[in-house]
Amino acid sequence: MPVYVYQVVRDRRAQASDGLPGHCFEVMQPISDPSLTRHPVTGQPVTRIVQRVGLAGQWSEAGMKQGTRESNLTAHGFAKYIKVDDGRYEKMSGEGPKTLSSE
């Protein structure tokens, strides 16, 4: 179920006095449900705020992290090294020497 963001609609006089927008809140509701017109607790009028869609796929940040896991790198013939000192790296996974050094 998607999460929708709503904002309390403030009258112009109240917003002009302090310059602040209405309170925002999130509601998880089915796509088939109509948009809320009133705050579920206070009964104040609300409007739904359009948000960008977050999709997870192969080229998303989550997908990229999964692809660079040590087990996945090793399975594809790569070695992963972590910097431990200036110019010195230790192997975390894969084939190759245990350490690399610029000396």
Short mmCIF file of N, CA, C and O in Angstrom, two decimals:
data_model
loop_
_atom_site.label_atom_id
_atom_site.label_comp_id
_atom_site.label_asym_id
_atom_site.label_seq_id
_atom_site.Cartn_x
_atom_site.Cartn_y
_atom_site.Cartn_z
N MET A 1 0.84 -1.18 0.00
CA MET A 1 0.00 0.00 0.00
C MET A 1 0.88 1.25 0.00
O MET A 1 1.85 1.30 0.74
N PRO A 2 0.54 2.22 -0.80
CA PRO A 2 1.34 3.44 -0.84
C PRO A 2 1.11 4.33 0.38
O PRO A 2 0.08 4.26 1.03
N VAL A 3 2.10 5.14 0.66
CA VAL A 3 2.02 6.13 1.73
C VAL A 3 1.82 7.49 1.08
O VAL A 3 2.60 7.89 0.21
N TYR A 4 0.78 8.19 1.48
CA TYR A 4 0.47 9.52 0.94
C TYR A 4 0.79 10.58 1.98
O TYR A 4 0.62 10.36 3.18
N VAL A 5 1.24 11.74 1.50
CA VAL A 5 1.54 12.87 2.38
C VAL A 5 0.42 13.90 2.22
O VAL A 5 0.05 14.26 1.10
N TYR A 6 -0.13 14.32 3.35
CA TYR A 6 -1.18 15.34 3.37
C TYR A 6 -0.69 16.55 4.15
O TYR A 6 0.17 16.43 5.03
N GLN A 7 -1.28 17.71 3.84
CA GLN A 7 -0.95 18.94 4.56
C GLN A 7 -2.24 19.63 4.96
O GLN A 7 -3.18 19.73 4.17
N VAL A 8 -2.26 20.10 6.21
CA VAL A 8 -3.42 20.84 6.71
C VAL A 8 -3.48 22.17 5.96
O VAL A 8 -2.48 22.86 5.81
N VAL A 9 -4.68 22.51 5.48
CA VAL A 9 -4.89 23.77 4.76
C VAL A 9 -5.19 24.85 5.80
O VAL A 9 -6.17 24.75 6.54
N ARG A 10 -4.34 25.87 5.84
CA ARG A 10 -4.55 26.98 6.78
C ARG A 10 -5.19 28.13 6.04
O ARG A 10 -4.91 28.35 4.86
N ASP A 11 -6.02 28.89 6.74
CA ASP A 11 -6.62 30.05 6.08
C ASP A 11 -5.53 31.11 5.85
O ASP A 11 -4.49 31.11 6.49
N ARG A 12 -5.76 32.00 4.92
CA ARG A 12 -4.74 32.97 4.51
C ARG A 12 -4.32 33.89 5.64
O ARG A 12 -3.16 34.27 5.74
N ARG A 13 -5.24 34.26 6.51
CA ARG A 13 -4.88 35.16 7.61
C ARG A 13 -3.92 34.48 8.57
O ARG A 13 -2.95 35.07 9.01
N ALA A 14 -4.16 33.22 8.91
CA ALA A 14 -3.28 32.50 9.84
C ALA A 14 -1.90 32.30 9.23
O ALA A 14 -0.88 32.47 9.90
N GLN A 15 -1.87 31.94 7.95
CA GLN A 15 -0.58 31.72 7.29
C GLN A 15 0.17 33.04 7.11
O GLN A 15 1.38 33.08 7.23
N ALA A 16 -0.53 34.12 6.84
CA ALA A 16 0.12 35.42 6.66
C ALA A 16 0.70 35.94 7.97
O ALA A 16 1.72 36.62 7.98
N SER A 17 0.08 35.60 9.09
CA SER A 17 0.55 36.12 10.38
C SER A 17 1.88 35.52 10.80
O SER A 17 2.73 36.22 11.34
N ASP A 18 2.11 34.21 10.55
CA ASP A 18 3.38 33.60 10.97
C ASP A 18 4.20 33.08 9.79
O ASP A 18 5.34 32.68 9.96
N GLY A 19 3.62 33.04 8.59
CA GLY A 19 4.35 32.61 7.40
C GLY A 19 4.60 31.12 7.31
O GLY A 19 5.36 30.66 6.46
N LEU A 20 3.99 30.33 8.18
CA LEU A 20 4.23 28.88 8.19
C LEU A 20 3.14 28.13 7.44
O LEU A 20 1.96 28.49 7.53
N PRO A 21 3.51 27.07 6.71
CA PRO A 21 2.50 26.24 6.07
C PRO A 21 1.81 25.35 7.09
O PRO A 21 2.24 25.26 8.25
N GLY A 22 0.79 24.65 6.67
CA GLY A 22 0.08 23.74 7.57
C GLY A 22 0.90 22.50 7.90
O GLY A 22 1.87 22.16 7.21
N HIS A 23 0.50 21.82 8.95
CA HIS A 23 1.15 20.59 9.43
C HIS A 23 1.05 19.49 8.37
O HIS A 23 0.01 19.29 7.77
N CYS A 24 2.14 18.76 8.12
CA CYS A 24 2.15 17.63 7.18
C CYS A 24 2.11 16.31 7.95
O CYS A 24 2.68 16.21 9.05
N PHE A 25 1.45 15.32 7.38
CA PHE A 25 1.39 13.99 7.99
C PHE A 25 1.27 12.95 6.89
O PHE A 25 0.94 13.27 5.75
N GLU A 26 1.58 11.70 7.22
CA GLU A 26 1.54 10.61 6.25
C GLU A 26 0.42 9.64 6.60
O GLU A 26 0.16 9.39 7.77
N VAL A 27 -0.18 9.07 5.55
CA VAL A 27 -1.24 8.08 5.72
C VAL A 27 -0.99 6.94 4.74
O VAL A 27 -0.76 7.19 3.55
N MET A 28 -1.02 5.69 5.22
CA MET A 28 -0.92 4.54 4.35
C MET A 28 -2.33 4.13 3.98
O MET A 28 -3.14 3.85 4.87
N GLN A 29 -2.65 4.15 2.68
CA GLN A 29 -3.99 3.81 2.25
C GLN A 29 -3.94 3.20 0.86
O GLN A 29 -3.03 3.49 0.08
N PRO A 30 -4.93 2.35 0.53
CA PRO A 30 -4.96 1.74 -0.80
C PRO A 30 -5.13 2.79 -1.89
O PRO A 30 -5.72 3.85 -1.67
N ILE A 31 -4.62 2.48 -3.08
CA ILE A 31 -4.75 3.38 -4.22
C ILE A 31 -6.22 3.62 -4.54
O ILE A 31 -6.61 4.70 -4.97
N SER A 32 -7.06 2.61 -4.31
CA SER A 32 -8.48 2.71 -4.66
C SER A 32 -9.26 3.63 -3.73
O SER A 32 -10.36 4.07 -4.09
N ASP A 33 -8.72 3.96 -2.56
CA ASP A 33 -9.40 4.87 -1.64
C ASP A 33 -9.35 6.31 -2.15
O ASP A 33 -8.33 6.72 -2.71
N PRO A 34 -10.41 7.08 -1.94
CA PRO A 34 -10.35 8.49 -2.34
C PRO A 34 -9.41 9.27 -1.42
O PRO A 34 -9.14 8.86 -0.29
N SER A 35 -8.91 10.40 -1.91
CA SER A 35 -8.04 11.26 -1.10
C SER A 35 -8.79 11.76 0.13
O SER A 35 -10.00 12.00 0.07
N LEU A 36 -8.05 11.94 1.23
CA LEU A 36 -8.66 12.51 2.42
C LEU A 36 -9.00 13.98 2.17
O LEU A 36 -8.28 14.68 1.45
N THR A 37 -10.07 14.44 2.76
CA THR A 37 -10.42 15.87 2.69
C THR A 37 -10.32 16.51 4.06
O THR A 37 -10.27 17.72 4.16
N ARG A 38 -10.31 15.70 5.12
CA ARG A 38 -10.22 16.18 6.50
C ARG A 38 -9.15 15.41 7.25
O ARG A 38 -8.93 14.22 7.01
N HIS A 39 -8.50 16.08 8.20
CA HIS A 39 -7.51 15.43 9.08
C HIS A 39 -8.23 14.36 9.89
O HIS A 39 -9.30 14.62 10.45
N PRO A 40 -7.69 13.13 9.97
CA PRO A 40 -8.38 12.04 10.66
C PRO A 40 -8.58 12.28 12.16
O PRO A 40 -9.48 11.70 12.75
N VAL A 41 -7.79 13.14 12.79
CA VAL A 41 -7.92 13.38 14.22
C VAL A 41 -8.60 14.72 14.51
O VAL A 41 -9.56 14.78 15.28
N THR A 42 -8.11 15.79 13.88
CA THR A 42 -8.60 17.12 14.21
C THR A 42 -9.78 17.57 13.36
O THR A 42 -10.50 18.50 13.73
N GLY A 43 -9.98 16.95 12.19
CA GLY A 43 -11.08 17.33 11.31
C GLY A 43 -10.80 18.56 10.47
O GLY A 43 -11.67 19.03 9.74
N GLN A 44 -9.57 19.11 10.53
CA GLN A 44 -9.22 20.27 9.72
C GLN A 44 -9.15 19.87 8.24
O GLN A 44 -8.83 18.72 7.91
N PRO A 45 -9.42 20.81 7.32
CA PRO A 45 -9.32 20.48 5.90
C PRO A 45 -7.87 20.20 5.51
O PRO A 45 -6.94 20.84 6.03
N VAL A 46 -7.66 19.22 4.62
CA VAL A 46 -6.32 18.84 4.18
C VAL A 46 -6.28 18.72 2.66
O VAL A 46 -7.31 18.60 2.01
N THR A 47 -5.06 18.76 2.13
CA THR A 47 -4.82 18.52 0.71
C THR A 47 -3.68 17.53 0.59
O THR A 47 -2.78 17.50 1.43
N ARG A 48 -3.74 16.69 -0.46
CA ARG A 48 -2.68 15.70 -0.66
C ARG A 48 -1.52 16.36 -1.40
O ARG A 48 -1.71 17.09 -2.37
N ILE A 49 -0.30 16.12 -0.93
CA ILE A 49 0.91 16.67 -1.52
C ILE A 49 1.48 15.64 -2.49
O ILE A 49 1.66 14.47 -2.14
N VAL A 50 1.79 16.05 -3.70
CA VAL A 50 2.36 15.15 -4.69
C VAL A 50 3.82 14.89 -4.32
O VAL A 50 4.59 15.82 -4.10
N GLN A 51 4.20 13.63 -4.27
CA GLN A 51 5.55 13.21 -3.92
C GLN A 51 6.15 12.44 -5.09
O GLN A 51 5.43 11.83 -5.87
N ARG A 52 7.48 12.41 -5.17
CA ARG A 52 8.12 11.61 -6.20
C ARG A 52 8.00 10.14 -5.83
O ARG A 52 7.91 9.76 -4.66
N VAL A 53 8.02 9.30 -6.83
CA VAL A 53 7.88 7.86 -6.64
C VAL A 53 9.26 7.27 -6.40
O VAL A 53 10.21 7.60 -7.09
N GLY A 54 9.38 6.39 -5.42
CA GLY A 54 10.63 5.71 -5.15
C GLY A 54 10.54 4.26 -5.61
O GLY A 54 9.77 3.49 -5.07
N LEU A 55 11.30 3.91 -6.63
CA LEU A 55 11.29 2.55 -7.16
C LEU A 55 12.65 1.92 -6.92
O LEU A 55 13.68 2.55 -7.12
N ALA A 56 12.63 0.66 -6.55
CA ALA A 56 13.88 -0.07 -6.36
C ALA A 56 14.02 -1.07 -7.50
O ALA A 56 13.12 -1.83 -7.79
N GLY A 57 15.13 -1.01 -8.17
CA GLY A 57 15.40 -1.91 -9.28
C GLY A 57 16.88 -2.20 -9.36
O GLY A 57 17.65 -1.86 -8.47
N GLN A 58 17.27 -2.82 -10.46
CA GLN A 58 18.66 -3.20 -10.63
C GLN A 58 19.61 -2.02 -10.54
O GLN A 58 20.69 -2.12 -9.97
N TRP A 59 19.23 -0.86 -11.07
CA TRP A 59 20.13 0.29 -11.10
C TRP A 59 19.82 1.30 -10.00
O TRP A 59 20.36 2.39 -9.98
N SER A 60 18.97 0.95 -9.03
CA SER A 60 18.70 1.82 -7.89
C SER A 60 19.86 1.73 -6.90
O SER A 60 20.74 0.87 -7.02
N GLU A 61 19.86 2.59 -5.90
CA GLU A 61 20.92 2.55 -4.88
C GLU A 61 20.93 1.20 -4.16
O GLU A 61 21.99 0.63 -3.92
N ALA A 62 19.75 0.68 -3.84
CA ALA A 62 19.67 -0.62 -3.16
C ALA A 62 20.20 -1.73 -4.05
O ALA A 62 20.91 -2.64 -3.61
N GLY A 63 19.86 -1.68 -5.34
CA GLY A 63 20.33 -2.69 -6.28
C GLY A 63 21.84 -2.65 -6.46
O GLY A 63 22.49 -3.69 -6.58
N MET A 64 22.39 -1.44 -6.49
CA MET A 64 23.84 -1.31 -6.64
C MET A 64 24.58 -1.84 -5.41
O MET A 64 25.63 -2.46 -5.54
N LYS A 65 24.04 -1.60 -4.22
CA LYS A 65 24.67 -2.12 -3.01
C LYS A 65 24.67 -3.63 -3.00
O LYS A 65 25.64 -4.26 -2.60
N GLN A 66 23.58 -4.24 -3.45
CA GLN A 66 23.49 -5.69 -3.48
C GLN A 66 24.51 -6.26 -4.47
O GLN A 66 25.14 -7.27 -4.21
N GLY A 67 24.71 -5.57 -5.59
CA GLY A 67 25.65 -6.04 -6.60
C GLY A 67 27.09 -5.95 -6.17
O GLY A 67 27.95 -6.64 -6.73
N THR A 68 27.42 -5.11 -5.20
CA THR A 68 28.80 -4.97 -4.75
C THR A 68 29.08 -5.69 -3.44
O THR A 68 30.10 -5.43 -2.80
N ARG A 69 28.19 -6.60 -3.06
CA ARG A 69 28.46 -7.42 -1.87
C ARG A 69 29.71 -8.26 -2.12
O ARG A 69 29.99 -8.65 -3.26
N GLU A 70 30.45 -8.56 -1.06
CA GLU A 70 31.70 -9.31 -1.19
C GLU A 70 31.49 -10.66 -1.85
O GLU A 70 32.27 -11.07 -2.71
N SER A 71 30.42 -11.38 -1.51
CA SER A 71 30.18 -12.70 -2.10
C SER A 71 29.90 -12.58 -3.60
O SER A 71 30.33 -13.42 -4.39
N ASN A 72 29.20 -11.53 -4.01
CA ASN A 72 28.91 -11.33 -5.43
C ASN A 72 30.17 -10.96 -6.20
O ASN A 72 30.39 -11.43 -7.32
N LEU A 73 31.02 -10.12 -5.61
CA LEU A 73 32.27 -9.74 -6.26
C LEU A 73 33.17 -10.96 -6.45
O LEU A 73 33.74 -11.16 -7.54
N THR A 74 33.29 -11.79 -5.41
CA THR A 74 34.12 -12.98 -5.48
C THR A 74 33.60 -13.94 -6.54
O THR A 74 34.38 -14.50 -7.31
N ALA A 75 32.29 -14.11 -6.61
CA ALA A 75 31.69 -15.03 -7.59
C ALA A 75 31.99 -14.59 -9.02
O ALA A 75 32.04 -15.41 -9.93
N HIS A 76 32.21 -13.29 -9.25
CA HIS A 76 32.48 -12.78 -10.58
C HIS A 76 33.97 -12.53 -10.83
O HIS A 76 34.35 -11.88 -11.81
N GLY A 77 34.83 -13.02 -9.92
CA GLY A 77 36.27 -12.96 -10.13
C GLY A 77 36.95 -11.68 -9.70
O GLY A 77 38.09 -11.42 -10.10
N PHE A 78 36.28 -10.87 -8.89
CA PHE A 78 36.89 -9.63 -8.40
C PHE A 78 37.40 -9.81 -6.98
O PHE A 78 36.95 -10.68 -6.25
N ALA A 79 38.35 -8.98 -6.59
CA ALA A 79 38.84 -8.93 -5.22
C ALA A 79 38.49 -7.56 -4.65
O ALA A 79 38.51 -6.56 -5.36
N LYS A 80 38.18 -7.53 -3.35
CA LYS A 80 37.85 -6.27 -2.70
C LYS A 80 38.91 -5.97 -1.65
O LYS A 80 39.22 -6.80 -0.80
N TYR A 81 39.47 -4.76 -1.73
CA TYR A 81 40.48 -4.31 -0.79
C TYR A 81 39.99 -3.07 -0.06
O TYR A 81 39.32 -2.22 -0.64
N ILE A 82 40.34 -2.97 1.23
CA ILE A 82 39.97 -1.84 2.06
C ILE A 82 41.25 -1.13 2.51
O ILE A 82 42.21 -1.77 2.94
N LYS A 83 41.24 0.21 2.43
CA LYS A 83 42.41 0.99 2.84
C LYS A 83 42.53 0.96 4.36
O LYS A 83 41.58 1.26 5.07
N VAL A 84 43.70 0.57 4.87
CA VAL A 84 43.92 0.50 6.32
C VAL A 84 44.92 1.56 6.79
O VAL A 84 44.89 1.96 7.94
N ASP A 85 45.85 1.96 5.96
CA ASP A 85 46.83 2.99 6.28
C ASP A 85 47.12 3.77 5.00
O ASP A 85 46.61 3.44 3.93
N ASP A 86 48.00 4.77 5.13
CA ASP A 86 48.43 5.50 3.93
C ASP A 86 49.15 4.55 2.99
O ASP A 86 50.20 4.01 3.33
N GLY A 87 48.57 4.31 1.84
CA GLY A 87 49.21 3.48 0.83
C GLY A 87 49.16 1.99 1.09
O GLY A 87 49.83 1.23 0.41
N ARG A 88 48.37 1.52 2.07
CA ARG A 88 48.29 0.08 2.37
C ARG A 88 46.83 -0.36 2.38
O ARG A 88 45.98 0.29 2.99
N TYR A 89 46.56 -1.48 1.69
CA TYR A 89 45.21 -2.01 1.57
C TYR A 89 45.21 -3.49 1.96
O TYR A 89 46.15 -4.21 1.67
N GLU A 90 44.15 -3.93 2.64
CA GLU A 90 44.00 -5.34 3.01
C GLU A 90 42.84 -5.95 2.24
O GLU A 90 41.80 -5.32 2.04
N LYS A 91 43.03 -7.21 1.82
CA LYS A 91 42.02 -7.91 1.04
C LYS A 91 40.84 -8.31 1.95
O LYS A 91 41.03 -8.85 3.03
N MET A 92 39.63 -8.04 1.49
CA MET A 92 38.42 -8.43 2.22
C MET A 92 37.77 -9.66 1.59
O MET A 92 37.16 -10.46 2.28
N SER A 93 37.90 -9.82 0.29
CA SER A 93 37.33 -10.99 -0.38
C SER A 93 38.01 -11.18 -1.73
O SER A 93 38.66 -10.27 -2.24
N GLY A 94 37.83 -12.37 -2.30
CA GLY A 94 38.35 -12.65 -3.63
C GLY A 94 39.74 -13.24 -3.62
O GLY A 94 40.33 -13.51 -2.57
N GLU A 95 40.26 -13.45 -4.83
CA GLU A 95 41.59 -14.01 -5.02
C GLU A 95 42.62 -12.89 -5.10
O GLU A 95 42.31 -11.79 -5.55
N GLY A 96 43.85 -13.19 -4.68
CA GLY A 96 44.92 -12.21 -4.78
C GLY A 96 45.70 -12.10 -3.49
O GLY A 96 45.43 -12.79 -2.51
N PRO A 97 46.72 -11.22 -3.48
CA PRO A 97 47.54 -11.07 -2.28
C PRO A 97 46.73 -10.51 -1.10
O PRO A 97 45.75 -9.80 -1.30
N LYS A 98 47.18 -10.86 0.12
CA LYS A 98 46.46 -10.41 1.31
C LYS A 98 46.54 -8.90 1.49
O LYS A 98 45.61 -8.28 2.00
N THR A 99 47.66 -8.30 1.11
CA THR A 99 47.81 -6.86 1.25
C THR A 99 48.41 -6.27 -0.02
O THR A 99 49.11 -6.95 -0.77
N LEU A 100 48.10 -5.00 -0.25
CA LEU A 100 48.72 -4.23 -1.33
C LEU A 100 49.34 -3.01 -0.70
O LEU A 100 48.81 -2.43 0.24
N SER A 101 50.51 -2.62 -1.22
CA SER A 101 51.20 -1.46 -0.67
C SER A 101 51.80 -0.66 -1.80
O SER A 101 52.24 -1.19 -2.82
N SER A 102 51.86 0.66 -1.61
CA SER A 102 52.46 1.53 -2.62
C SER A 102 53.96 1.65 -2.43
O SER A 102 54.63 2.32 -3.19
N GLU A 103 54.50 1.00 -1.41
CA GLU A 103 55.95 1.08 -1.12
C GLU A 103 56.74 0.11 -1.95
O GLU A 103 56.40 -0.88 -2.38
#
